[in-house]
Amino acid sequence: MQDVLKALGMSDSNRGGFSGEWTGSGKIQAVVSPIDGAKLADVANVTPAEFEAVLARCHAAFASWKLVPAPKRGEVVRALGDELRKHKEALGTLVSLEMGKALREGLGEVQEMIDICDFAVGLSRQLYGLTMPSERRQHRLQEQWHPLGVVGVITAFNFPVAVWSWNTALALVCGDTVLWKPSSKTPLTAIACTRIAEKVLRDFGYDPAICSLAIGKGSEIGDLINTDPRVALVSYTGSVPGGRHVGRLVQERFGRHILELGGNGAVIVSEKGDLEIALRSIYFGAIGTSGQRCTSTRRVIVHESIYPAFRDRLLDLYRKTPIGDPRMDGNLMGPLVDRAAVETMLAAIETVKVQGGKVLFGGEKLPNAGGCYITPCLVEVPGNLPIVKEETFAPVLYLMAYRTIEEAIALQNGVSQGLSSAIITNDQRESELFLSAAGSDCGLANVNTGTSGAEIGGAFGGEKETGGGRESGSDAWKAYMRRQTSAINFSGQVELAQGITLEL
Ligand code: UN1
């Protein structure tokens, strides 16, 4: 542990606020690993007064950062990606230690950070605006994209570093400054990332407050971000109730928000699909990150003709799941993030039994140190029972059968969340229907691959109670900029639009 912290410039006791200098004299929090309950390090939270100073500096940094040409800002992001490459092993290990995901997934998460940096470097030369024909003679219409301001990034424990990077890499090339409030469950990884960004910004001679940090409770520090008009955009990843709260506060002051809330991913397995692909994608989607991705597979909708055979093969995989210390290569599943998550999972299993579900396997607590280990659970259900419609952030997978493809799509869409979905089929009519307006209502709809593991090149996010925001690739950057439309008259005369005449 000491080596990992040292490699990332940290120590046993760390301060949780940064805006050019490190601050934090609030509550001291002992960060404990879900792997074995061992203490990792202390973090001092920021007080409201320290938060005010952090925000003020981050806001002040915007005034000069927005004037740096975008391709030059891209150079900073390139260096950030290079620095992350150097620290991939240490940072990936810290992710695994702090939130408990398998080391290979921790490394994958850091890779996702590197990928978005690469994407953003290219983007820094492509912040295109359109030129449009004017209806008036010798006039021209154009739009430009300008920096927006401070982006408040509020992240969840499950992707403790990648979500910051999706937002930060885009925000930086867009000319925005970033104020990050990470989950209180994963403050160490946030300090590590901020240290990396600090070094890069200092090397270039820019104000390091461009990447600021404020660690504290959501109800305190989070709400200071949500209510402050100096924060132009709040990008929030978390639960549906959390997002409803953030959305209300930010809307109240006409700020912008990107909400990336709960999912309830389903995979439709057609009798015309490749069952090996289905098995692997579903298994990884359900147990990967111990079922704690918003893109995790939570429901499997299987054609009735193959249902019994498919269920038995999946059950077989579940029975053999290697669970244990996530740093050991053989283990596919580590602990849940904390004991409360284990209790939430157990409660959902009790509820589904009462509602008519049949537990086929799992939901057994394991005696490992720390108390956060539990076997993944597979439950047979007759359809979208009330508890199935809720997102339980844990490895519980609900299996149900369907008769027609239309019925399967209706089951997939029959929940209030709309993040990720997939179909496993070799029938083009089925896959095209699934991707059509009559198909999946989710932001992500995959064919012959699972619900999780989205690449950064596409826009990431979902509909309905998932919140409607988009982060990462494609044109998600537009949410981080201010659009300016201009009419330019080079005629030497006055001509009004819409044919209006003005005789003086
Ligand atoms: C999340 O769970 O909040 O698509 C993000 C995936 C990852 C990101 C998940 N690339 O599974």
Coordinates of C-alpha atoms and ligand atoms in Angstrom, one line a residue:
M1 CA 0.0 0.0 0.0
Q2 CA 2.8 2.4 1.0
D3 CA 4.4 1.8 -2.4
V4 CA 1.2 2.6 -4.3
L5 CA 0.6 5.8 -2.4
K6 CA 4.2 6.9 -2.8
A7 CA 4.2 6.2 -6.5
L8 CA 1.2 8.6 -6.7
G9 CA 2.8 11.3 -4.5
M10 CA 0.5 10.6 -1.5
S11 CA 1.0 9.5 2.1
D12 CA -0.8 8.1 5.1
S13 CA -2.6 11.3 5.7
N14 CA -3.9 13.5 2.9
R15 CA -5.8 16.8 2.4
G16 CA -8.9 16.7 0.4
G17 CA -9.1 20.1 -1.1
F18 CA -7.0 21.6 -4.0
S19 CA -7.1 24.8 -6.0
G20 CA -3.5 25.6 -6.6
E21 CA -2.6 24.6 -3.1
W22 CA -3.7 21.8 -0.9
T23 CA -6.3 22.5 1.8
G24 CA -8.5 20.5 4.1
S25 CA -9.0 21.0 7.8
G26 CA -12.4 19.4 8.1
K27 CA -13.4 16.0 9.3
I28 CA -10.7 13.4 9.1
Q29 CA -11.9 10.3 7.3
A30 CA -10.2 6.9 7.6
V31 CA -10.4 5.2 4.2
V32 CA -10.9 1.5 4.5
S33 CA -10.4 -1.1 1.7
P34 CA -13.5 -3.4 1.0
I35 CA -11.0 -6.1 0.1
D36 CA -10.1 -6.9 3.7
G37 CA -11.3 -4.0 5.9
A38 CA -7.7 -2.7 6.3
K39 CA -7.2 1.0 6.6
L40 CA -5.6 2.6 3.5
A41 CA -5.0 6.2 4.6
D42 CA -6.6 9.3 6.1
V43 CA -8.2 12.1 4.2
A44 CA -9.2 15.5 5.6
N45 CA -12.4 16.8 4.1
V46 CA -12.8 20.5 3.2
T47 CA -14.9 22.8 5.3
P48 CA -17.5 25.1 3.7
A49 CA -15.1 28.1 4.1
E50 CA -12.3 26.1 2.3
F51 CA -14.8 25.1 -0.4
E52 CA -15.6 28.8 -1.0
A53 CA -11.9 29.5 -1.5
V54 CA -11.5 26.5 -3.8
L55 CA -14.4 27.5 -6.0
A56 CA -13.3 31.1 -6.1
R57 CA -9.8 30.1 -7.4
C58 CA -11.2 27.6 -9.8
H59 CA -13.6 30.3 -11.1
A60 CA -10.8 32.9 -11.4
A61 CA -8.7 30.4 -13.3
F62 CA -11.3 30.2 -16.0
A63 CA -10.7 33.9 -16.9
S64 CA -7.3 33.1 -18.4
W65 CA -7.7 29.4 -19.3
K66 CA -10.6 30.3 -21.7
L67 CA -8.3 32.6 -23.7
V68 CA -5.7 29.8 -24.4
P69 CA -6.2 28.5 -27.9
A70 CA -8.0 25.2 -28.0
P71 CA -5.1 23.2 -29.6
K72 CA -2.8 24.5 -26.9
R73 CA -5.2 23.3 -24.3
G74 CA -5.2 20.0 -26.2
E75 CA -1.4 19.8 -25.5
V76 CA -2.1 19.9 -21.8
V77 CA -4.5 17.0 -22.2
R78 CA -2.0 15.1 -24.3
A79 CA 0.5 15.4 -21.4
L80 CA -2.2 14.4 -18.9
G81 CA -2.7 11.2 -21.0
D82 CA 1.0 10.5 -21.0
E83 CA 1.2 11.0 -17.3
L84 CA -1.7 8.5 -16.8
R85 CA 0.2 6.0 -19.0
K86 CA 3.1 6.3 -16.6
H87 CA 0.9 5.8 -13.6
K88 CA -1.4 3.2 -15.0
E89 CA -0.2 0.4 -12.8
A90 CA -0.2 2.4 -9.6
L91 CA -3.5 4.2 -10.2
G92 CA -5.3 1.0 -11.4
T93 CA -4.1 -0.8 -8.2
L94 CA -5.3 2.1 -6.0
V95 CA -8.7 1.9 -7.7
S96 CA -8.9 -1.8 -7.0
L97 CA -7.8 -1.3 -3.3
E98 CA -10.1 1.6 -2.7
M99 CA -13.4 0.3 -4.3
G100 CA -12.7 -3.4 -4.6
K101 CA -13.0 -4.0 -8.4
A102 CA -10.8 -6.6 -10.0
L103 CA -7.3 -5.3 -10.8
R104 CA -7.8 -6.0 -14.5
E105 CA -10.8 -3.8 -14.4
G106 CA -9.0 -1.1 -12.4
L107 CA -6.3 -1.1 -15.1
G108 CA -9.1 -1.0 -17.8
E109 CA -10.6 2.0 -16.1
V110 CA -7.2 3.9 -16.3
Q111 CA -7.0 2.8 -19.9
E112 CA -10.4 4.5 -20.4
M113 CA -8.9 7.7 -19.0
I114 CA -6.0 7.5 -21.4
D115 CA -8.4 6.8 -24.3
I116 CA -10.5 9.9 -23.6
C117 CA -7.4 12.0 -23.4
D118 CA -6.3 10.9 -26.8
F119 CA -9.8 11.6 -28.1
A120 CA -9.9 15.1 -26.6
V121 CA -6.5 16.0 -28.0
G122 CA -7.9 15.5 -31.5
L123 CA -11.1 17.2 -30.5
S124 CA -9.1 20.3 -29.5
R125 CA -8.7 21.0 -33.3
Q126 CA -12.3 20.1 -34.1
L127 CA -14.6 22.3 -32.0
Y128 CA -16.5 23.0 -35.2
G129 CA -19.3 25.5 -35.6
L130 CA -21.5 25.6 -38.7
T131 CA -21.9 28.4 -41.3
M132 CA -25.5 28.7 -42.6
P133 CA -26.9 30.6 -45.5
S134 CA -28.7 33.8 -44.6
E135 CA -32.1 34.7 -46.1
R136 CA -30.8 38.3 -46.5
R137 CA -28.5 39.5 -49.3
Q138 CA -24.9 39.8 -48.4
H139 CA -25.4 38.4 -45.0
R140 CA -23.9 35.4 -43.4
L141 CA -24.9 33.2 -40.4
Q142 CA -22.4 31.4 -38.3
E143 CA -22.1 29.7 -35.0
Q144 CA -19.1 29.5 -32.7
W145 CA -18.5 27.4 -29.6
H146 CA -17.0 29.2 -26.6
P147 CA -15.8 28.0 -23.2
L148 CA -18.6 27.8 -20.7
G149 CA -17.1 28.2 -17.2
V150 CA -16.5 26.0 -14.1
V151 CA -17.7 22.4 -14.6
G152 CA -18.7 20.8 -11.3
V153 CA -18.0 17.1 -11.6
I154 CA -19.7 14.9 -9.0
T155 CA -18.7 11.3 -9.4
A156 CA -19.7 7.9 -7.9
F157 CA -17.6 5.3 -6.3
N158 CA -17.9 2.6 -9.0
F159 CA -15.8 4.4 -11.7
P160 CA -13.9 6.5 -9.3
V161 CA -11.4 7.9 -11.9
A162 CA -12.8 7.3 -15.4
V163 CA -15.8 9.5 -15.0
W164 CA -13.7 12.4 -13.8
S165 CA -11.5 12.0 -16.9
W166 CA -14.4 11.8 -19.4
N167 CA -15.6 15.1 -18.1
T168 CA -12.2 16.7 -17.5
A169 CA -10.5 15.8 -20.8
L170 CA -13.5 17.4 -22.7
A171 CA -13.8 20.3 -20.3
L172 CA -10.2 21.2 -20.6
V173 CA -10.1 21.3 -24.4
C174 CA -13.4 23.2 -24.3
G175 CA -11.7 25.9 -22.2
D176 CA -13.5 25.1 -18.9
T177 CA -12.1 24.7 -15.5
V178 CA -13.1 21.7 -13.4
L179 CA -14.1 21.4 -9.7
W180 CA -14.4 17.7 -8.7
K181 CA -16.3 16.3 -5.8
P182 CA -15.7 12.6 -5.8
S183 CA -17.7 10.0 -3.9
S184 CA -16.8 10.0 -0.2
K185 CA -16.2 6.3 -0.6
T186 CA -13.3 6.9 -3.0
P187 CA -11.4 10.0 -2.0
L188 CA -7.8 8.6 -2.4
T189 CA -8.1 7.9 -6.1
A190 CA -9.4 11.5 -6.6
I191 CA -6.4 13.0 -4.8
A192 CA -4.1 10.8 -6.9
C193 CA -5.7 12.1 -10.2
T194 CA -5.7 15.7 -9.0
R195 CA -2.0 15.4 -8.2
I196 CA -1.3 14.1 -11.7
A197 CA -3.3 17.0 -13.2
E198 CA -1.5 19.5 -10.9
K199 CA 1.9 18.3 -12.1
V200 CA 0.9 18.6 -15.7
L201 CA -0.6 22.1 -15.4
R202 CA 2.5 23.3 -13.4
D203 CA 4.9 21.9 -16.0
F204 CA 3.1 24.0 -18.6
G205 CA 3.0 27.1 -16.4
Y206 CA -0.8 27.2 -16.2
D207 CA -2.8 27.8 -13.1
P208 CA -3.2 24.4 -11.4
A209 CA -6.6 25.5 -10.0
I210 CA -7.9 24.6 -13.5
C211 CA -8.3 21.1 -12.0
S212 CA -9.6 21.7 -8.5
L213 CA -10.8 19.3 -5.9
A214 CA -13.2 19.4 -3.0
I215 CA -13.8 16.3 -0.9
G216 CA -16.8 16.3 1.4
K217 CA -20.3 15.2 1.9
G218 CA -22.8 15.5 -1.0
S219 CA -25.3 17.1 1.3
E220 CA -22.8 19.8 2.1
I221 CA -20.1 20.3 -0.5
G222 CA -22.3 18.8 -3.3
D223 CA -25.1 21.2 -2.6
L224 CA -22.7 24.1 -2.5
I225 CA -21.7 23.1 -6.1
N226 CA -25.3 22.6 -7.1
T227 CA -26.6 26.0 -5.9
D228 CA -23.7 28.2 -6.8
P229 CA -24.2 30.2 -10.1
R230 CA -20.4 30.3 -10.6
V231 CA -20.6 26.6 -11.5
A232 CA -21.9 26.8 -15.1
L233 CA -22.4 23.0 -15.6
V234 CA -22.9 20.2 -13.1
S235 CA -22.0 16.8 -14.4
Y236 CA -23.5 14.3 -11.9
T237 CA -23.1 10.5 -11.8
G238 CA -25.1 8.7 -9.2
S239 CA -28.5 7.5 -8.2
V240 CA -31.9 8.5 -9.5
P241 CA -33.0 10.2 -6.3
G242 CA -29.6 12.0 -6.1
G243 CA -30.0 13.1 -9.7
R244 CA -33.5 14.4 -9.1
H245 CA -32.2 16.5 -6.3
V246 CA -29.2 17.8 -8.3
G247 CA -31.4 18.5 -11.3
R248 CA -33.8 20.6 -9.3
L249 CA -31.2 22.7 -7.6
V250 CA -29.2 23.3 -10.8
Q251 CA -32.4 24.1 -12.8
E252 CA -33.6 26.5 -10.1
R253 CA -30.6 28.8 -11.0
F254 CA -30.8 28.0 -14.7
G255 CA -27.5 26.2 -14.6
R256 CA -26.8 23.3 -17.0
H257 CA -26.6 19.7 -15.9
I258 CA -25.5 16.4 -17.3
L259 CA -27.2 13.6 -15.3
E260 CA -25.9 10.0 -15.6
L261 CA -28.1 8.1 -13.2
G262 CA -29.3 4.6 -12.7
G263 CA -29.6 1.8 -15.3
N264 CA -31.4 -1.5 -15.5
G265 CA -29.6 -3.1 -18.4
A266 CA -31.3 -6.0 -20.2
V267 CA -30.0 -8.5 -22.7
I268 CA -32.5 -10.2 -25.1
V269 CA -31.3 -13.6 -26.1
S270 CA -32.9 -14.8 -29.3
E271 CA -33.1 -18.4 -30.3
K272 CA -31.4 -17.2 -33.4
G273 CA -28.4 -15.9 -31.5
D274 CA -25.0 -17.4 -30.8
L275 CA -25.4 -18.8 -27.3
E276 CA -21.7 -18.8 -26.5
I277 CA -21.6 -15.0 -27.1
A278 CA -24.7 -14.6 -25.1
L279 CA -23.4 -16.5 -22.1
R280 CA -20.0 -14.7 -22.0
S281 CA -21.5 -11.2 -22.5
I282 CA -24.2 -11.7 -19.9
Y283 CA -21.9 -13.3 -17.3
F284 CA -19.4 -10.5 -17.5
G285 CA -22.1 -7.9 -17.7
A286 CA -23.7 -9.2 -14.5
I287 CA -20.7 -10.1 -12.3
G288 CA -18.1 -7.6 -13.6
T289 CA -17.3 -4.9 -11.1
S290 CA -19.5 -7.1 -8.8
G291 CA -22.6 -5.8 -10.6
Q292 CA -21.8 -2.3 -9.6
R293 CA -21.7 -0.6 -13.0
C294 CA -24.6 1.5 -14.1
T295 CA -24.3 -0.5 -17.4
S296 CA -24.4 -3.9 -15.5
T297 CA -26.7 -6.5 -16.9
R298 CA -29.5 -6.9 -14.5
R299 CA -32.1 -8.6 -16.6
V300 CA -31.9 -11.4 -19.2
I301 CA -34.9 -12.0 -21.5
V302 CA -34.5 -15.4 -23.2
H303 CA -36.6 -17.0 -25.9
E304 CA -38.8 -19.7 -24.4
S305 CA -37.5 -22.3 -26.8
I306 CA -34.0 -22.1 -25.4
Y307 CA -34.8 -20.9 -21.9
P308 CA -34.2 -24.1 -19.9
A309 CA -30.9 -25.0 -21.6
F310 CA -29.7 -21.4 -21.4
R311 CA -30.6 -21.0 -17.7
D312 CA -28.8 -24.2 -16.8
R313 CA -25.6 -23.2 -18.6
L314 CA -25.6 -19.8 -16.9
L315 CA -26.3 -21.4 -13.6
D316 CA -23.3 -23.6 -14.1
L317 CA -21.1 -20.5 -14.7
Y318 CA -22.5 -18.8 -11.6
R319 CA -21.7 -21.9 -9.4
K320 CA -18.1 -21.8 -10.5
T321 CA -17.5 -18.0 -10.1
P322 CA -14.1 -17.4 -8.6
I323 CA -14.6 -14.8 -5.8
G324 CA -12.0 -13.3 -3.6
D325 CA -9.2 -10.8 -3.4
P326 CA -9.6 -8.8 -6.6
R327 CA -5.9 -8.3 -6.9
M328 CA -5.5 -12.0 -7.7
D329 CA -5.7 -12.7 -11.3
G330 CA -7.9 -15.8 -11.0
N331 CA -10.7 -14.0 -9.2
L332 CA -13.5 -12.6 -11.4
M333 CA -15.4 -11.1 -8.6
G334 CA -14.2 -9.1 -5.6
P335 CA -16.1 -7.6 -2.7
L336 CA -19.0 -5.2 -2.9
V337 CA -18.0 -1.6 -2.1
D338 CA -19.1 -1.9 1.6
R339 CA -21.3 -3.8 4.0
A340 CA -24.3 -1.6 3.4
A341 CA -24.2 -2.7 -0.3
V342 CA -24.2 -6.4 0.8
E343 CA -27.3 -5.7 3.0
T344 CA -29.1 -3.9 0.2
M345 CA -28.5 -7.0 -2.0
L346 CA -29.8 -9.4 0.6
A347 CA -32.9 -7.2 1.1
A348 CA -33.6 -7.2 -2.7
I349 CA -33.3 -11.0 -2.7
E350 CA -35.8 -11.3 0.1
T351 CA -38.1 -9.0 -1.7
V352 CA -38.0 -10.8 -5.0
K353 CA -38.8 -14.1 -3.2
V354 CA -41.9 -12.5 -1.7
Q355 CA -42.9 -11.0 -5.1
G356 CA -42.8 -14.4 -6.8
G357 CA -39.2 -14.8 -8.0
K358 CA -37.3 -18.1 -7.5
V359 CA -33.6 -17.9 -6.4
L360 CA -31.6 -20.4 -8.5
F361 CA -28.2 -19.6 -6.9
G362 CA -26.3 -17.2 -4.8
G363 CA -26.8 -14.4 -2.3
E364 CA -24.7 -16.2 0.3
K365 CA -22.4 -14.0 2.4
L366 CA -18.8 -15.2 2.5
P367 CA -16.7 -15.2 5.6
N368 CA -13.7 -13.3 4.1
A369 CA -12.2 -10.4 6.1
G370 CA -14.0 -7.1 5.7
G371 CA -17.4 -8.6 5.4
C372 CA -18.1 -7.3 1.8
Y373 CA -18.1 -10.6 -0.1
I374 CA -21.2 -12.3 -1.4
T375 CA -22.0 -14.9 -4.1
P376 CA -23.6 -13.5 -7.2
C377 CA -27.3 -14.2 -7.4
L378 CA -29.4 -15.6 -10.3
V379 CA -33.2 -15.3 -9.9
E380 CA -35.9 -16.7 -12.2
V381 CA -38.8 -14.2 -12.5
P382 CA -42.1 -14.2 -14.4
G383 CA -41.5 -10.7 -15.8
N384 CA -40.7 -7.2 -14.6
L385 CA -41.8 -7.7 -10.9
P386 CA -41.7 -4.4 -8.9
I387 CA -38.3 -5.1 -7.4
V388 CA -37.0 -6.0 -10.9
K389 CA -37.9 -2.5 -12.0
E390 CA -35.6 -1.1 -9.4
E391 CA -31.9 -0.8 -9.8
T392 CA -30.2 -2.9 -7.1
F393 CA -26.6 -1.9 -7.3
A394 CA -25.2 -5.4 -6.8
P395 CA -24.8 -8.7 -8.7
V396 CA -28.4 -9.9 -8.8
L397 CA -29.5 -11.1 -12.3
Y398 CA -33.1 -11.7 -13.2
L399 CA -34.0 -14.2 -15.8
M400 CA -37.2 -14.2 -17.7
A401 CA -38.7 -15.9 -20.8
Y402 CA -40.3 -14.4 -23.9
R403 CA -42.3 -15.6 -26.8
T404 CA -42.2 -12.9 -29.6
I405 CA -39.5 -10.3 -30.3
E406 CA -42.0 -7.5 -29.7
E407 CA -42.8 -8.9 -26.3
A408 CA -39.1 -9.1 -25.5
I409 CA -38.6 -5.4 -26.5
A410 CA -41.6 -4.4 -24.4
L411 CA -40.0 -6.2 -21.4
Q412 CA -36.7 -4.5 -22.0
N413 CA -38.4 -1.1 -22.2
G414 CA -40.8 -1.8 -19.4
V415 CA -38.7 -0.1 -16.6
S416 CA -38.2 3.5 -15.8
Q417 CA -34.4 3.5 -16.5
G418 CA -33.0 3.8 -20.0
L419 CA -29.2 3.5 -20.1
S420 CA -28.0 0.2 -21.7
S421 CA -29.5 -2.7 -23.5
A422 CA -28.4 -5.5 -25.9
I423 CA -29.7 -8.2 -28.2
I424 CA -28.0 -11.4 -29.1
T425 CA -29.2 -12.5 -32.5
N426 CA -28.0 -13.4 -35.9
D427 CA -31.3 -12.5 -37.5
Q428 CA -31.0 -9.1 -39.1
R429 CA -34.7 -8.4 -38.9
E430 CA -34.6 -8.8 -35.2
S431 CA -31.5 -6.7 -34.6
E432 CA -32.7 -3.9 -36.9
L433 CA -36.0 -3.9 -35.1
F434 CA -34.2 -3.7 -31.8
L435 CA -32.2 -0.6 -33.1
S436 CA -35.2 1.1 -34.7
A437 CA -37.7 3.6 -33.3
A438 CA -39.8 0.6 -32.3
G439 CA -36.9 -1.0 -30.5
S440 CA -34.8 -0.3 -27.4
D441 CA -35.6 3.0 -25.7
C442 CA -32.1 3.2 -24.1
G443 CA -29.2 5.5 -24.8
L444 CA -27.0 2.5 -25.5
A445 CA -28.3 -0.4 -27.6
N446 CA -25.9 -3.1 -28.6
V447 CA -26.0 -6.1 -30.9
N448 CA -24.1 -9.3 -30.1
T449 CA -22.2 -7.8 -27.3
G450 CA -23.2 -7.0 -23.7
T451 CA -24.6 -4.0 -21.9
S452 CA -21.4 -2.8 -20.2
G453 CA -18.0 -1.9 -21.4
A454 CA -19.0 1.1 -23.6
E455 CA -16.0 2.6 -25.5
I456 CA -15.2 6.3 -25.0
G457 CA -15.6 7.1 -28.8
G458 CA -19.4 7.1 -28.5
A459 CA -21.6 9.4 -26.5
F460 CA -22.4 7.8 -23.1
G461 CA -25.6 8.2 -21.3
G462 CA -29.3 7.3 -21.3
E463 CA -32.9 8.3 -21.3
K464 CA -35.9 8.4 -18.9
E465 CA -34.8 8.2 -15.3
T466 CA -31.2 7.7 -16.4
G467 CA -31.3 11.5 -16.8
G468 CA -30.7 12.2 -20.5
G469 CA -27.1 13.5 -20.2
R470 CA -24.3 12.5 -22.5
E471 CA -20.6 12.3 -21.7
S472 CA -17.5 11.1 -23.5
G473 CA -17.2 10.8 -27.3
S474 CA -19.2 11.8 -30.4
D475 CA -20.5 15.4 -29.9
A476 CA -21.0 15.2 -26.2
W477 CA -18.4 18.0 -25.9
K478 CA -21.1 20.5 -27.0
A479 CA -22.7 20.4 -23.5
Y480 CA -19.4 21.8 -22.2
M481 CA -19.5 24.9 -24.4
R482 CA -21.5 27.9 -25.0
R483 CA -23.0 28.2 -28.5
Q484 CA -23.0 31.6 -30.1
T485 CA -25.0 32.3 -33.3
S486 CA -24.0 35.4 -35.3
A487 CA -25.6 37.2 -38.2
I488 CA -23.0 39.2 -40.1
N489 CA -24.0 41.9 -42.6
F490 CA -21.5 42.9 -45.2
S491 CA -24.1 44.6 -47.6
G492 CA -23.7 48.2 -46.5
Q493 CA -27.4 48.4 -46.1
V494 CA -30.1 47.5 -43.6
E495 CA -32.3 44.6 -44.5
L496 CA -34.6 43.0 -41.8
A497 CA -35.3 39.4 -41.6
Q498 CA -38.7 37.8 -42.2
G499 CA -39.3 40.5 -45.0
I500 CA -40.1 43.2 -42.6
T501 CA -39.7 46.7 -44.0
L502 CA -39.0 49.8 -42.0
E503 CA -39.6 53.2 -43.8
L504 CA -38.2 56.1 -41.9
Ligands
UN1_1 C1 -20.7 3.6 -14.9 O1 -21.0 2.5 -14.4 O2 -21.0 4.7 -14.3 O3 -19.7 1.1 -20.1 C2 -19.9 3.8 -16.1 C3 -19.1 0.8 -19.1 C4 -18.0 1.6 -18.6 C5 -18.5 2.8 -17.9 C6 -19.5 2.5 -16.8 N1 -17.3 2.1 -19.8 O4 -19.4 -0.2 -18.4

